[in-house]
PDB file of C-alpha atoms in Angstrom:
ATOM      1  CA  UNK X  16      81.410   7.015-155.515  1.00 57.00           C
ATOM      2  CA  UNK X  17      81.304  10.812-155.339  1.00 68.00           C
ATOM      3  CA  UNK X  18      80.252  12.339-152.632  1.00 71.00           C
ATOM      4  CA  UNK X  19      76.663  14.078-154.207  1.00 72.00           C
ATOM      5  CA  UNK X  20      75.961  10.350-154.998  1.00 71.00           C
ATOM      6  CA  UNK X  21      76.738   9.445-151.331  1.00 72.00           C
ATOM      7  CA  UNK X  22      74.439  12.742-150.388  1.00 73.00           C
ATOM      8  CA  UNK X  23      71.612  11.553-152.382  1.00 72.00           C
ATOM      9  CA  UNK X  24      71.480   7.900-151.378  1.00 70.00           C
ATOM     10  CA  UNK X  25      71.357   8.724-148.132  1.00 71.00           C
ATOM     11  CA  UNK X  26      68.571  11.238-148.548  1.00 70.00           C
ATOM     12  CA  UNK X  27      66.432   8.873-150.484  1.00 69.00           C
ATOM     13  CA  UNK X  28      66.923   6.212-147.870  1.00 68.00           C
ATOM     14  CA  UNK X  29      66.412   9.202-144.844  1.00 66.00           C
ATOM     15  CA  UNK X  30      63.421  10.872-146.352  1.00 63.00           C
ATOM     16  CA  UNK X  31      61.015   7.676-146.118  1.00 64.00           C
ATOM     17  CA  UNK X  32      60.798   7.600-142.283  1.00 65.00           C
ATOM     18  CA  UNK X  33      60.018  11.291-141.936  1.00 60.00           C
ATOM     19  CA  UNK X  34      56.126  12.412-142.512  1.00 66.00           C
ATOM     20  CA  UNK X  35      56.296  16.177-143.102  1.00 76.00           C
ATOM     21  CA  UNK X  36      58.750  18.316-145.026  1.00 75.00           C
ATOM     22  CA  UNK X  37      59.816  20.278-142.247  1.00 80.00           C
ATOM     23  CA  UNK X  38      61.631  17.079-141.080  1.00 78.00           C
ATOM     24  CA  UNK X  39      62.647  16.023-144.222  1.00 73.00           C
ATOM     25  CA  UNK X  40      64.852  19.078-144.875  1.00 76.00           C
ATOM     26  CA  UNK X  41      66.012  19.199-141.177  1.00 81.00           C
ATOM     27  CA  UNK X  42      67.648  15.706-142.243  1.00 77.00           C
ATOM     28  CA  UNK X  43      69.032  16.541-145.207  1.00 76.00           C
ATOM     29  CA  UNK X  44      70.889  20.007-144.219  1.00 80.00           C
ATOM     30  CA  UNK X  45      72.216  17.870-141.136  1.00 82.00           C
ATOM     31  CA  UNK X  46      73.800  15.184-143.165  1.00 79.00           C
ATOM     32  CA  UNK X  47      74.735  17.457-145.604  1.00 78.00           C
ATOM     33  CA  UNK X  48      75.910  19.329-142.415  1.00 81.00           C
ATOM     34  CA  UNK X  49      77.805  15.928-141.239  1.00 82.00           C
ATOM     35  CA  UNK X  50      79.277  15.229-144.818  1.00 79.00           C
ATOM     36  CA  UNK X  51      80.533  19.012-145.293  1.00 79.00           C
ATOM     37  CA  UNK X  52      82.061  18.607-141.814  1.00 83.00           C
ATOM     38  CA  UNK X  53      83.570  14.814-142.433  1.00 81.00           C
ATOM     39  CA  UNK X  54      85.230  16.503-145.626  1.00 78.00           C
ATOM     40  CA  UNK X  55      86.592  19.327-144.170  1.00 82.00           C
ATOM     41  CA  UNK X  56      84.566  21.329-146.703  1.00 77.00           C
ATOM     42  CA  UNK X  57      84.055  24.607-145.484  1.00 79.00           C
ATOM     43  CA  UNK X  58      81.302  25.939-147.836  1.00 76.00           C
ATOM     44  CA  UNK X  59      78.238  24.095-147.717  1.00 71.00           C
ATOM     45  CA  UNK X  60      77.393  25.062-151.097  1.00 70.00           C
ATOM     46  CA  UNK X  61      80.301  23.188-152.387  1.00 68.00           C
ATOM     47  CA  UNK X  62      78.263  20.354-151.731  1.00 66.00           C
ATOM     48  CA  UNK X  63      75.498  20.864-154.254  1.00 67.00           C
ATOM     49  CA  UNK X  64      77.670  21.863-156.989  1.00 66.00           C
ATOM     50  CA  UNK X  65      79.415  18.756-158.723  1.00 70.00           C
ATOM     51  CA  UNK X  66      81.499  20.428-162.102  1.00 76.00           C
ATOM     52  CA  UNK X  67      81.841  17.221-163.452  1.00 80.00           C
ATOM     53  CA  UNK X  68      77.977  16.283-163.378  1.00 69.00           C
ATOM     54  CA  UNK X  69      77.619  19.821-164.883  1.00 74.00           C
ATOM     55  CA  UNK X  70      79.752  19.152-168.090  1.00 80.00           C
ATOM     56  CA  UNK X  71      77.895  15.718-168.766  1.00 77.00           C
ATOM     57  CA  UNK X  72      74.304  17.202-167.898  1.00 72.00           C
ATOM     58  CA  UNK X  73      75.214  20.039-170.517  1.00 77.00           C
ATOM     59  CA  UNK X  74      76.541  17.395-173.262  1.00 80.00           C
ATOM     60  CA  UNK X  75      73.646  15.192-172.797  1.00 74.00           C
ATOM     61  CA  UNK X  76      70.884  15.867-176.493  1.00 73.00           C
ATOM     62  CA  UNK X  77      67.530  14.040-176.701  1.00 67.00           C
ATOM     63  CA  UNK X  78      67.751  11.695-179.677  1.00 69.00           C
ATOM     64  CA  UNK X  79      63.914  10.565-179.316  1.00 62.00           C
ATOM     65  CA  UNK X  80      61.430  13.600-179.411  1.00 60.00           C
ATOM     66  CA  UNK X  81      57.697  12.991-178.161  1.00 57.00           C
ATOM     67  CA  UNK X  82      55.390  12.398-180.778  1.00 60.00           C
ATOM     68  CA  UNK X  83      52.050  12.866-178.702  1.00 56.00           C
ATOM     69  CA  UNK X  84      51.004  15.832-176.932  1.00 56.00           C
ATOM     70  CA  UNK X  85      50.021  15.055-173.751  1.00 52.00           C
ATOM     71  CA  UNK X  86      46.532  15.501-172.422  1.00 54.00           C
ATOM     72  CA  UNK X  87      45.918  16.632-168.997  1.00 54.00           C
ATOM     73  CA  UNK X  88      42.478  15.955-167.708  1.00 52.00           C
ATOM     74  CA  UNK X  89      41.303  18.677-165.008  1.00 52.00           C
ATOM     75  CA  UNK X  90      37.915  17.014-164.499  1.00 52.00           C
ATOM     76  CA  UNK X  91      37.522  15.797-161.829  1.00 52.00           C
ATOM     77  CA  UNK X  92      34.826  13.398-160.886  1.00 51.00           C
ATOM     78  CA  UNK X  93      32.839  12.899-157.463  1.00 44.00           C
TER      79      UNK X  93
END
């Protein structure tokens, strides 16, 4: 498992038990702060760059195109 998968698993898991998004991102800079350190990765920027996920995001095509517009509906009823 690499170690953005790890990252996001455990934020996914984390993010549930906190209410606001103040907290939210407090946990997920200190695990991210934990997993940089665990590492011995000195940048934490390194961690949200994965090269590999790059190269297959940028070869991935859409085979199926929508067919349908979709319709938003702004009313909004009382």
């Amino acid at each position: 498992m690499n170690l953005c998968t790890l990252i996001g698993i455990c934020l996914l898991i984390v993010q549930g038990g906190f209410q606001t998004i103040d907290e939210q991102i407090n946990m997920a800079n200190d695990l991210r702060h934990m997993v940089a350190k665990a590492a011995h990765i000195p940048k934490m920027a390194d961690l949200s760059y994965d090269p590999d996920l790059e190269r297959q995001a940028k070869s991935i095509t859409c085979e199926h195109h929508p067919t349908v517009a979709l319709k938003i509906d702004n009313d909004i009823e009382d």
